[in-house]
Amino acid sequence: MKWGVLHFPGSNDERDTIYALESVLGYHARLLWHGDRNLADCDAIVLPGGFSYGDYLRCGALARFSPVMEAVADFAKSGGPVLGICNGFQVLCEAGLLPGALVQNRGLKFRCVPATLTVENNTTAFTLGYEDGAQAVIPIKHGEGCYVADQSTLAEIQDHGQIVFRYTSNPNGSIDDIAGVCNREGNVVGLMPHPEHAVDPLTGVTDGQPLFRSVDQWKQAA
Amino acid sequence: MGAPVTKATNYRVAPEVTRALGLEHGLTDGEYDRVVEHLGRTPTFEELGVFSVMWSEHCSYKSSRVHLGRFPTTGPRVLQGPGENAGGIDIGGGMAAIFKIESHNHPSYIEPYQGAATGVGGILRDVFTMGARPIANMNSLRFGRADHEKTPFLLGGVVAGVGGYGNSVGVATVGGEAHFDAGYDGNILVNAFTLGIVAHDKIFRASAAGIGNPILYVGSKTGRDGIHGASLLASSEFKEESEQMKPTVQVGDPFTENLLIEACLEAMAGDDIVAIQDMGAAGLTSSSVEMASRGGVGICLDLDKIPLRDESVTPYEMLLSESQERMVVVAKQGREDNLREIFERWGLDCVPVGIVTDDGRFRATYRGEEVASIPVDALTDAAPAYNRPIAAPDKPAGEALDLGAIKEPTDLTATLTRLLASPNLCSRAWIHEQYDCYVGANTLVRPGGDAAVVRVRETGGGLAMTTDCNSRYVELDPYIGAQHAMAEAVRNIAVTGGRAAAMSDCLNFGNPEKPEVMWQFSRAIDGMSEACNFFGTPVVSGNVSFYNDTLGASIPPTPVIAMVGLVKDARTTATIAIEKPDQIVVLLGSGEPELNASEYLSVVHGCTGDRPPALDLEAERQLAELCARVIERGHVSTAHDLADGGLAIAIAEMCIAGPGIGCDIDITVADRFDTALFGESGARVLMAIDADGIDSVETEAAELGVAMTRLGSTGGTRLRIAAQGAMLVDAAVNDLHEAWSTALPKIAAGA
């Protein structure tokens, strides 16, 4: 199992994600440069957190045009597991690989706090390892994590089980308390909280571990 | 100032240089004469600009240099003392910690968001320019009265700026402090700290060498921002019209800094760089001059090559611009292409703009014309240094305390609740929740405790860090007050399980031309120096910020201590939170609480007293050793320094920080209940200890000669404090939490 972690200019959790995958969870993981046009035969892809291109235009709006994103789109279409964390989630929405969009927190401030999530769909590539309805504490750290979608999109993702995580106490004004969503097939998941910062017992909670481990089950089932 | 305005075309603007223009540049009459003397002629316009920034208080330390030599700066762990971009210490395993604290006070008052943001950006560059990867930021903030009309704007802007830069650049902000006091109404303090780590043999220094080596300009393009930030904004008092200096405040770009960090660290991993320095205060000029000075060489710049944001930037402006996210690199000859390849991959300019010369001069040419040629020495070692007059104030600060006139509150629970909701004791969560404390995946002890602790993967250990200064104590007695700041810093490190190793300082004072300000400054340095020697914590870096005066009034003297300590094992640290019931609560140390100078006296009775609490450095050292020892041996994982607000505040904070577990304690009161609950002292720490660990702690305490008193136990959901059969405090932890946590958001909202 080899993970690829994308590196856009301005990404800043990419090395933390590699550390979580390699040193804590024991996987192979490597960085993939935004200018690359292939995914180096990786089995799963993570778009990490950070501020790609400074988020100066609109978060994720520029990164989606990176050459590597064409390969990610092909990989996703062929059923490959793709995870977007925070800025990575924003990029996946901008790229049209996930529904909805993320805008500034309703409180207008950046928030860095542990968040309690409920697993709403435990059949995706990144939630198979959780019990249905399980709760997980995973930190958030974002200024633009308020999930929005128009009425029809919201109804559609509700109907198709595409809401993957909800906040138990909404920190940013997200519609329907949504913390993470997936595509119809469940192989592409995006969430604002940072599971890579919830794996190492030394630095805090470990509720993010099952999220990464889920991919093993997903691959076996495939 | 009346300097000429440039036209929108690219040409040299060179008005006639006169003495009057020199004075407008912030030079004194005597200094102008010395400039002419050094050059043997009237300076060019560009040279005048260069002298004015290099001889400014901010860059030359002309009022402080004669005093700073008293600090102990050496020790077995010191790898780099003051004089470089940042200081460095050995942390074992072949690794070094590089750190420094620096002020960005005046810009932050005028433009709080960008002032604070660029303060963070600047200190980050000071650290990564040494080859270290930044892993932790902290900040020390001082605002005016909580109910001052400007406080919400300044607090909100500064915090957003610190977060906006640090979060985006991708370095964790792990701690800090914030205080409110009327003394800062017209002059807030924003001090930023960064710590990075690097292998010993990869530490870079900024000493230019190798005649003929190319000088490379790296990073953002040059614009007009920040011109005369160092010479005029940072090196003079605030006046009514200072608000008009907003254009001298630089604008930060954390995205570029993120790229610059990665590109520089990648470039420094190779063998192509001789020296590297960031363009901070006074930009291209001071970075080039300082590198040339350290290396004993000259530098010649070709200003036609400087990457510009706007073609109309003049040579004068190029030399003085404080545009952010720029570095100067001395490369090995013939390696320019290797470096350009790296920086271009990160999307950054990397342009040869000059060479290292053997003439010992700082020279700059523009369109074939030499616009500046100055002996490097005249700008650095031969810069003015003043031994300013020193005089103790006629009238000592504060007023003697008449305890008889201080009425004891009848409802001490209400007093505790009120104190917990007061500006200087309430929760800082509103601030630190705006900062990313997770990025880097090393944060072991997060903000909200006594010190922050980050892991060092290379050693398996950790680094504890804290910023401290009780300026009320320093104002009442600069010598003892500064030592209190050091003792508190040492204690804060110790209660997380670390041992204080070395420090950086940010000396924020008023106008040095006032003899009483220089007296405060000199006394504080003497006090700190003695404590540095005593604790074995040398000063490895630091910064002086003078002229923190508005309309003639100086700020309270605020020598902020940034202490760094070593934690042996990342797995054994302590936090302040009471996490379990049925633990034994103990008080360690012999400090005697006093009302004088306490936060309680200020909040409840509106007075300050006339002296800080007594201080016993020996007791502090023993207590700190005890804390580090019992925590690293795994006997204790809950410990809290007992400082501002006294015993009742400290125990309340421990309950609030956890899941809501209360505690029952019984104290002995010698005199007054309020003194016992809210009096302050040095050398006291609270711990909550498992029943099976208590004997070990008791044995260690006895061995080190530290007094230990059992006060009670944890459990339930209420905090109860009894004395001599009377219940003094009885409150639900939830209610205390509510009062404590809702206060700062109200201040920030101006409510």
PDB file of N, CA, C and O in Angstrom, chain A residues 7 9-16 19 33-34 51-54 56 109-114 139-141 196-197 200 202-204, chain B residues 133 167-170 253-255 258-259 262 345-346 430 432-444 446 455 457 570-571:
ATOM      1  N   HIS A   7       1.761  17.963  -3.176  1.00  0.00           N
ATOM      2  CA  HIS A   7       2.393  19.159  -2.623  1.00  0.00           C
ATOM      3  C   HIS A   7       2.169  20.317  -3.584  1.00  0.00           C
ATOM      4  O   HIS A   7       2.793  20.389  -4.627  1.00  0.00           O
ATOM      5  N   PRO A   9       2.217  24.576  -4.090  1.00  0.00           N
ATOM      6  CA  PRO A   9       2.857  25.717  -3.444  1.00  0.00           C
ATOM      7  C   PRO A   9       1.921  26.260  -2.353  1.00  0.00           C
ATOM      8  O   PRO A   9       0.754  26.529  -2.633  1.00  0.00           O
ATOM      9  N   GLY A  10       2.426  26.342  -1.126  1.00  0.00           N
ATOM     10  CA  GLY A  10       1.596  26.838  -0.031  1.00  0.00           C
ATOM     11  C   GLY A  10       0.928  25.753   0.793  1.00  0.00           C
ATOM     12  O   GLY A  10       0.307  26.044   1.813  1.00  0.00           O
ATOM     13  N   SER A  11       1.032  24.492   0.365  1.00  0.00           N
ATOM     14  CA  SER A  11       0.574  23.398   1.227  1.00  0.00           C
ATOM     15  C   SER A  11       1.386  23.471   2.512  1.00  0.00           C
ATOM     16  O   SER A  11       2.547  23.866   2.490  1.00  0.00           O
ATOM     17  N   ASN A  12       0.790  23.109   3.658  1.00  0.00           N
ATOM     18  CA  ASN A  12       1.665  23.055   4.822  1.00  0.00           C
ATOM     19  C   ASN A  12       1.437  21.891   5.774  1.00  0.00           C
ATOM     20  O   ASN A  12       2.126  21.800   6.786  1.00  0.00           O
ATOM     21  N   ASP A  13       0.528  21.005   5.472  1.00  0.00           N
ATOM     22  CA  ASP A  13       0.414  19.795   6.291  1.00  0.00           C
ATOM     23  C   ASP A  13       0.922  18.569   5.545  1.00  0.00           C
ATOM     24  O   ASP A  13       0.678  17.442   5.966  1.00  0.00           O
ATOM     25  N   GLU A  14       1.606  18.778   4.422  1.00  0.00           N
ATOM     26  CA  GLU A  14       1.995  17.634   3.605  1.00  0.00           C
ATOM     27  C   GLU A  14       3.021  16.752   4.324  1.00  0.00           C
ATOM     28  O   GLU A  14       2.931  15.528   4.283  1.00  0.00           O
ATOM     29  N   ARG A  15       3.971  17.381   5.008  1.00  0.00           N
ATOM     30  CA  ARG A  15       4.970  16.567   5.712  1.00  0.00           C
ATOM     31  C   ARG A  15       4.355  15.891   6.940  1.00  0.00           C
ATOM     32  O   ARG A  15       4.727  14.789   7.306  1.00  0.00           O
ATOM     33  N   ASP A  16       3.387  16.561   7.583  1.00  0.00           N
ATOM     34  CA  ASP A  16       2.693  15.950   8.724  1.00  0.00           C
ATOM     35  C   ASP A  16       1.909  14.720   8.269  1.00  0.00           C
ATOM     36  O   ASP A  16       1.808  13.720   8.988  1.00  0.00           O
ATOM     37  N   TYR A  19       4.324  11.990   7.717  1.00  0.00           N
ATOM     38  CA  TYR A  19       4.763  11.484   9.022  1.00  0.00           C
ATOM     39  C   TYR A  19       3.698  10.551   9.620  1.00  0.00           C
ATOM     40  O   TYR A  19       4.002   9.464  10.117  1.00  0.00           O
ATOM     41  N   TRP A  33       4.698  16.194  -6.545  1.00  0.00           N
ATOM     42  CA  TRP A  33       4.835  17.619  -6.855  1.00  0.00           C
ATOM     43  C   TRP A  33       3.666  18.077  -7.719  1.00  0.00           C
ATOM     44  O   TRP A  33       3.204  17.341  -8.592  1.00  0.00           O
ATOM     45  N   HIS A  34       3.211  19.303  -7.495  1.00  0.00           N
ATOM     46  CA  HIS A  34       2.043  19.814  -8.225  1.00  0.00           C
ATOM     47  C   HIS A  34       2.247  19.846  -9.737  1.00  0.00           C
ATOM     48  O   HIS A  34       1.299  19.795 -10.509  1.00  0.00           O
ATOM     49  N   PHE A  51      -2.418  26.337   2.594  1.00  0.00           N
ATOM     50  CA  PHE A  51      -2.954  27.525   1.930  1.00  0.00           C
ATOM     51  C   PHE A  51      -2.386  27.551   0.515  1.00  0.00           C
ATOM     52  O   PHE A  51      -1.499  28.345   0.204  1.00  0.00           O
ATOM     53  N   SER A  52      -2.854  26.624  -0.342  1.00  0.00           N
ATOM     54  CA  SER A  52      -2.277  26.531  -1.679  1.00  0.00           C
ATOM     55  C   SER A  52      -2.414  27.875  -2.407  1.00  0.00           C
ATOM     56  O   SER A  52      -3.475  28.496  -2.378  1.00  0.00           O
ATOM     57  N   TYR A  53      -1.316  28.313  -2.989  1.00  0.00           N
ATOM     58  CA  TYR A  53      -1.259  29.618  -3.660  1.00  0.00           C
ATOM     59  C   TYR A  53      -1.722  30.741  -2.738  1.00  0.00           C
ATOM     60  O   TYR A  53      -2.270  31.756  -3.172  1.00  0.00           O
ATOM     61  N   GLY A  54      -1.503  30.535  -1.426  1.00  0.00           N
ATOM     62  CA  GLY A  54      -1.854  31.565  -0.463  1.00  0.00           C
ATOM     63  C   GLY A  54      -3.355  31.698  -0.228  1.00  0.00           C
ATOM     64  O   GLY A  54      -3.774  32.501   0.588  1.00  0.00           O
ATOM     65  N   TYR A  56      -5.183  33.213  -1.993  1.00  0.00           N
ATOM     66  CA  TYR A  56      -5.435  34.631  -2.204  1.00  0.00           C
ATOM     67  C   TYR A  56      -6.639  34.888  -3.112  1.00  0.00           C
ATOM     68  O   TYR A  56      -7.362  35.853  -2.932  1.00  0.00           O
ATOM     69  N   LYS A 109     -13.770  34.174  11.936  1.00  0.00           N
ATOM     70  CA  LYS A 109     -12.429  33.995  12.481  1.00  0.00           C
ATOM     71  C   LYS A 109     -11.911  32.590  12.181  1.00  0.00           C
ATOM     72  O   LYS A 109     -12.681  31.643  12.087  1.00  0.00           O
ATOM     73  N   PHE A 110     -10.585  32.522  12.066  1.00  0.00           N
ATOM     74  CA  PHE A 110      -9.908  31.231  12.004  1.00  0.00           C
ATOM     75  C   PHE A 110     -10.175  30.516  13.321  1.00  0.00           C
ATOM     76  O   PHE A 110     -10.135  31.117  14.387  1.00  0.00           O
ATOM     77  N   ARG A 111     -10.444  29.214  13.252  1.00  0.00           N
ATOM     78  CA  ARG A 111     -10.667  28.464  14.501  1.00  0.00           C
ATOM     79  C   ARG A 111      -9.803  27.210  14.526  1.00  0.00           C
ATOM     80  O   ARG A 111      -9.765  26.430  13.588  1.00  0.00           O
ATOM     81  N   CYS A 112      -9.111  27.037  15.651  1.00  0.00           N
ATOM     82  CA  CYS A 112      -8.273  25.862  15.863  1.00  0.00           C
ATOM     83  C   CYS A 112      -8.709  25.223  17.171  1.00  0.00           C
ATOM     84  O   CYS A 112      -8.355  25.713  18.243  1.00  0.00           O
ATOM     85  N   VAL A 113      -9.519  24.181  17.078  1.00  0.00           N
ATOM     86  CA  VAL A 113     -10.051  23.503  18.270  1.00  0.00           C
ATOM     87  C   VAL A 113     -10.270  22.020  17.943  1.00  0.00           C
ATOM     88  O   VAL A 113     -10.435  21.656  16.779  1.00  0.00           O
ATOM     89  N   PRO A 114     -10.262  21.169  18.963  1.00  0.00           N
ATOM     90  CA  PRO A 114     -10.660  19.789  18.710  1.00  0.00           C
ATOM     91  C   PRO A 114     -12.163  19.772  18.396  1.00  0.00           C
ATOM     92  O   PRO A 114     -12.922  20.483  19.040  1.00  0.00           O
ATOM     93  N   PRO A 139      -9.051  17.390  15.299  1.00  0.00           N
ATOM     94  CA  PRO A 139      -8.965  18.852  15.337  1.00  0.00           C
ATOM     95  C   PRO A 139      -9.341  19.522  14.020  1.00  0.00           C
ATOM     96  O   PRO A 139      -9.112  18.967  12.945  1.00  0.00           O
ATOM     97  N   ILE A 140      -9.933  20.699  14.150  1.00  0.00           N
ATOM     98  CA  ILE A 140     -10.109  21.563  12.979  1.00  0.00           C
ATOM     99  C   ILE A 140      -9.149  22.733  13.122  1.00  0.00           C
ATOM    100  O   ILE A 140      -8.773  23.121  14.225  1.00  0.00           O
ATOM    101  N   LYS A 141      -8.748  23.298  12.009  1.00  0.00           N
ATOM    102  CA  LYS A 141      -7.956  24.546  11.996  1.00  0.00           C
ATOM    103  C   LYS A 141      -8.149  25.180  10.639  1.00  0.00           C
ATOM    104  O   LYS A 141      -7.495  24.837   9.679  1.00  0.00           O
ATOM    105  N   GLU A 196      -4.823  13.658  10.050  1.00  0.00           N
ATOM    106  CA  GLU A 196      -3.374  13.416  10.186  1.00  0.00           C
ATOM    107  C   GLU A 196      -2.843  13.981  11.500  1.00  0.00           C
ATOM    108  O   GLU A 196      -1.748  13.619  11.937  1.00  0.00           O
ATOM    109  N   HIS A 197      -3.619  14.870  12.124  1.00  0.00           N
ATOM    110  CA  HIS A 197      -3.214  15.389  13.432  1.00  0.00           C
ATOM    111  C   HIS A 197      -3.962  14.670  14.551  1.00  0.00           C
ATOM    112  O   HIS A 197      -4.036  15.184  15.673  1.00  0.00           O
ATOM    113  N   ASP A 200      -1.320  10.274  16.484  1.00  0.00           N
ATOM    114  CA  ASP A 200      -0.146  10.015  17.307  1.00  0.00           C
ATOM    115  C   ASP A 200      -0.485  10.240  18.784  1.00  0.00           C
ATOM    116  O   ASP A 200      -0.797  11.357  19.177  1.00  0.00           O
ATOM    117  N   LEU A 202       1.216  10.607  21.282  1.00  0.00           N
ATOM    118  CA  LEU A 202       2.063  11.593  21.965  1.00  0.00           C
ATOM    119  C   LEU A 202       1.548  13.023  21.799  1.00  0.00           C
ATOM    120  O   LEU A 202       1.702  13.847  22.681  1.00  0.00           O
ATOM    121  N   THR A 203       0.976  13.302  20.651  1.00  0.00           N
ATOM    122  CA  THR A 203       0.554  14.683  20.407  1.00  0.00           C
ATOM    123  C   THR A 203      -0.950  14.868  20.600  1.00  0.00           C
ATOM    124  O   THR A 203      -1.460  15.957  20.361  1.00  0.00           O
ATOM    125  N   GLY A 204      -1.660  13.838  21.003  1.00  0.00           N
ATOM    126  CA  GLY A 204      -3.085  14.028  21.249  1.00  0.00           C
ATOM    127  C   GLY A 204      -3.882  12.767  21.014  1.00  0.00           C
ATOM    128  O   GLY A 204      -3.424  11.659  21.296  1.00  0.00           O
TER     129      GLY A 204
ATOM    130  N   ARG B 133      14.821  24.760  10.537  1.00  0.00           N
ATOM    131  CA  ARG B 133      13.402  24.721  10.169  1.00  0.00           C
ATOM    132  C   ARG B 133      12.581  25.232  11.348  1.00  0.00           C
ATOM    133  O   ARG B 133      12.636  24.663  12.439  1.00  0.00           O
ATOM    134  N   ASN B 167      -0.457  30.907  10.482  1.00  0.00           N
ATOM    135  CA  ASN B 167      -1.252  29.778  10.003  1.00  0.00           C
ATOM    136  C   ASN B 167      -0.944  29.484   8.548  1.00  0.00           C
ATOM    137  O   ASN B 167      -0.803  28.332   8.138  1.00  0.00           O
ATOM    138  N   SER B 168      -0.841  30.543   7.772  1.00  0.00           N
ATOM    139  CA  SER B 168      -0.649  30.357   6.341  1.00  0.00           C
ATOM    140  C   SER B 168       0.770  29.897   6.026  1.00  0.00           C
ATOM    141  O   SER B 168       0.973  29.039   5.172  1.00  0.00           O
ATOM    142  N   VAL B 169       1.740  30.440   6.742  1.00  0.00           N
ATOM    143  CA  VAL B 169       3.122  30.055   6.461  1.00  0.00           C
ATOM    144  C   VAL B 169       3.359  28.602   6.899  1.00  0.00           C
ATOM    145  O   VAL B 169       4.225  27.916   6.371  1.00  0.00           O
ATOM    146  N   GLY B 170       2.548  28.142   7.863  1.00  0.00           N
ATOM    147  CA  GLY B 170       2.615  26.733   8.234  1.00  0.00           C
ATOM    148  C   GLY B 170       3.565  26.431   9.375  1.00  0.00           C
ATOM    149  O   GLY B 170       4.215  25.381   9.396  1.00  0.00           O
ATOM    150  N   ASP B 253       3.388  38.692   3.114  1.00  0.00           N
ATOM    151  CA  ASP B 253       2.891  37.695   2.168  1.00  0.00           C
ATOM    152  C   ASP B 253       3.346  36.311   2.646  1.00  0.00           C
ATOM    153  O   ASP B 253       4.413  35.840   2.268  1.00  0.00           O
ATOM    154  N   PRO B 254       2.547  35.693   3.515  1.00  0.00           N
ATOM    155  CA  PRO B 254       2.976  34.423   4.106  1.00  0.00           C
ATOM    156  C   PRO B 254       3.136  33.294   3.078  1.00  0.00           C
ATOM    157  O   PRO B 254       3.911  32.367   3.285  1.00  0.00           O
ATOM    158  N   PHE B 255       2.416  33.397   1.974  1.00  0.00           N
ATOM    159  CA  PHE B 255       2.544  32.378   0.927  1.00  0.00           C
ATOM    160  C   PHE B 255       3.968  32.386   0.376  1.00  0.00           C
ATOM    161  O   PHE B 255       4.615  31.333   0.262  1.00  0.00           O
ATOM    162  N   ASN B 258       6.329  30.968   2.893  1.00  0.00           N
ATOM    163  CA  ASN B 258       6.269  29.504   2.913  1.00  0.00           C
ATOM    164  C   ASN B 258       7.194  28.928   1.842  1.00  0.00           C
ATOM    165  O   ASN B 258       7.984  28.010   2.087  1.00  0.00           O
ATOM    166  N   LEU B 259       7.134  29.507   0.643  1.00  0.00           N
ATOM    167  CA  LEU B 259       7.997  29.041  -0.448  1.00  0.00           C
ATOM    168  C   LEU B 259       9.461  29.353  -0.148  1.00  0.00           C
ATOM    169  O   LEU B 259      10.358  28.547  -0.429  1.00  0.00           O
ATOM    170  N   GLU B 262      10.976  26.826   2.294  1.00  0.00           N
ATOM    171  CA  GLU B 262      11.294  25.537   1.665  1.00  0.00           C
ATOM    172  C   GLU B 262      12.484  25.675   0.719  1.00  0.00           C
ATOM    173  O   GLU B 262      13.381  24.831   0.699  1.00  0.00           O
ATOM    174  N   ARG B 345      12.332  26.812  -9.130  1.00  0.00           N
ATOM    175  CA  ARG B 345      11.348  25.737  -8.975  1.00  0.00           C
ATOM    176  C   ARG B 345      10.296  26.126  -7.949  1.00  0.00           C
ATOM    177  O   ARG B 345       9.136  25.730  -8.029  1.00  0.00           O
ATOM    178  N   TRP B 346      10.681  26.906  -6.948  1.00  0.00           N
ATOM    179  CA  TRP B 346       9.726  27.371  -5.942  1.00  0.00           C
ATOM    180  C   TRP B 346       9.059  28.679  -6.356  1.00  0.00           C
ATOM    181  O   TRP B 346       8.369  29.316  -5.556  1.00  0.00           O
ATOM    182  N   TRP B 430      -9.800  32.730  23.318  1.00  0.00           N
ATOM    183  CA  TRP B 430     -10.247  33.530  22.168  1.00  0.00           C
ATOM    184  C   TRP B 430      -9.057  33.888  21.274  1.00  0.00           C
ATOM    185  O   TRP B 430      -9.188  33.976  20.057  1.00  0.00           O
ATOM    186  N   HIS B 432      -5.804  32.104  21.324  1.00  0.00           N
ATOM    187  CA  HIS B 432      -5.019  31.004  20.746  1.00  0.00           C
ATOM    188  C   HIS B 432      -5.843  30.066  19.882  1.00  0.00           C
ATOM    189  O   HIS B 432      -5.278  29.311  19.090  1.00  0.00           O
ATOM    190  N   GLU B 433      -7.167  30.148  19.973  1.00  0.00           N
ATOM    191  CA  GLU B 433      -7.964  29.357  19.031  1.00  0.00           C
ATOM    192  C   GLU B 433      -7.922  29.940  17.619  1.00  0.00           C
ATOM    193  O   GLU B 433      -8.412  29.328  16.668  1.00  0.00           O
ATOM    194  N   GLN B 434      -7.349  31.132  17.481  1.00  0.00           N
ATOM    195  CA  GLN B 434      -7.171  31.685  16.128  1.00  0.00           C
ATOM    196  C   GLN B 434      -5.816  31.308  15.537  1.00  0.00           C
ATOM    197  O   GLN B 434      -5.471  31.748  14.438  1.00  0.00           O
ATOM    198  N   TYR B 435      -5.048  30.536  16.287  1.00  0.00           N
ATOM    199  CA  TYR B 435      -3.722  30.123  15.817  1.00  0.00           C
ATOM    200  C   TYR B 435      -3.682  28.608  15.611  1.00  0.00           C
ATOM    201  O   TYR B 435      -4.152  27.853  16.464  1.00  0.00           O
ATOM    202  N   ASP B 436      -3.061  28.195  14.524  1.00  0.00           N
ATOM    203  CA  ASP B 436      -2.851  26.768  14.275  1.00  0.00           C
ATOM    204  C   ASP B 436      -1.733  26.274  15.195  1.00  0.00           C
ATOM    205  O   ASP B 436      -0.579  26.654  15.026  1.00  0.00           O
ATOM    206  N   CYS B 437      -2.109  25.442  16.168  1.00  0.00           N
ATOM    207  CA  CYS B 437      -1.081  24.923  17.086  1.00  0.00           C
ATOM    208  C   CYS B 437      -0.717  23.486  16.737  1.00  0.00           C
ATOM    209  O   CYS B 437       0.068  22.849  17.417  1.00  0.00           O
ATOM    210  N   TYR B 438      -1.304  22.949  15.662  1.00  0.00           N
ATOM    211  CA  TYR B 438      -1.087  21.539  15.322  1.00  0.00           C
ATOM    212  C   TYR B 438      -0.044  21.323  14.232  1.00  0.00           C
ATOM    213  O   TYR B 438       0.646  20.311  14.215  1.00  0.00           O
ATOM    214  N   VAL B 439       0.032  22.276  13.301  1.00  0.00           N
ATOM    215  CA  VAL B 439       0.867  22.046  12.130  1.00  0.00           C
ATOM    216  C   VAL B 439       2.316  21.768  12.560  1.00  0.00           C
ATOM    217  O   VAL B 439       2.816  22.370  13.505  1.00  0.00           O
ATOM    218  N   GLY B 440       2.924  20.831  11.873  1.00  0.00           N
ATOM    219  CA  GLY B 440       4.259  20.380  12.263  1.00  0.00           C
ATOM    220  C   GLY B 440       4.204  19.071  13.026  1.00  0.00           C
ATOM    221  O   GLY B 440       5.176  18.331  13.087  1.00  0.00           O
ATOM    222  N   ALA B 441       3.041  18.786  13.612  1.00  0.00           N
ATOM    223  CA  ALA B 441       2.801  17.516  14.312  1.00  0.00           C
ATOM    224  C   ALA B 441       3.817  17.265  15.422  1.00  0.00           C
ATOM    225  O   ALA B 441       4.260  16.140  15.627  1.00  0.00           O
ATOM    226  N   ASN B 442       4.196  18.311  16.123  1.00  0.00           N
ATOM    227  CA  ASN B 442       5.156  18.161  17.216  1.00  0.00           C
ATOM    228  C   ASN B 442       4.664  18.723  18.539  1.00  0.00           C
ATOM    229  O   ASN B 442       5.371  18.633  19.539  1.00  0.00           O
ATOM    230  N   THR B 443       3.491  19.340  18.558  1.00  0.00           N
ATOM    231  CA  THR B 443       3.076  20.054  19.760  1.00  0.00           C
ATOM    232  C   THR B 443       2.606  19.082  20.837  1.00  0.00           C
ATOM    233  O   THR B 443       1.600  18.396  20.662  1.00  0.00           O
ATOM    234  N   LEU B 444       3.354  19.021  21.926  1.00  0.00           N
ATOM    235  CA  LEU B 444       3.029  18.096  23.021  1.00  0.00           C
ATOM    236  C   LEU B 444       2.174  18.780  24.075  1.00  0.00           C
ATOM    237  O   LEU B 444       1.233  18.196  24.598  1.00  0.00           O
ATOM    238  N   ARG B 446      -0.069  22.090  24.473  1.00  0.00           N
ATOM    239  CA  ARG B 446      -0.656  23.133  23.641  1.00  0.00           C
ATOM    240  C   ARG B 446      -0.877  24.424  24.427  1.00  0.00           C
ATOM    241  O   ARG B 446      -0.701  24.460  25.634  1.00  0.00           O
ATOM    242  N   ARG B 455       7.884  18.487  20.542  1.00  0.00           N
ATOM    243  CA  ARG B 455       8.750  17.322  20.432  1.00  0.00           C
ATOM    244  C   ARG B 455       9.887  17.592  19.461  1.00  0.00           C
ATOM    245  O   ARG B 455       9.723  18.302  18.471  1.00  0.00           O
ATOM    246  N   ARG B 457      11.891  15.237  17.097  1.00  0.00           N
ATOM    247  CA  ARG B 457      11.902  13.827  16.661  1.00  0.00           C
ATOM    248  C   ARG B 457      13.304  13.249  16.647  1.00  0.00           C
ATOM    249  O   ARG B 457      13.502  12.074  16.925  1.00  0.00           O
ATOM    250  N   ALA B 570      10.117  13.049  25.459  1.00  0.00           N
ATOM    251  CA  ALA B 570       8.843  13.614  24.979  1.00  0.00           C
ATOM    252  C   ALA B 570       7.634  12.925  25.602  1.00  0.00           C
ATOM    253  O   ALA B 570       6.536  13.468  25.592  1.00  0.00           O
ATOM    254  N   ARG B 571       7.851  11.747  26.165  1.00  0.00           N
ATOM    255  CA  ARG B 571       6.705  11.005  26.724  1.00  0.00           C
ATOM    256  C   ARG B 571       6.367  11.442  28.148  1.00  0.00           C
ATOM    257  O   ARG B 571       5.322  11.085  28.679  1.00  0.00           O
TER     258      ARG B 571
END
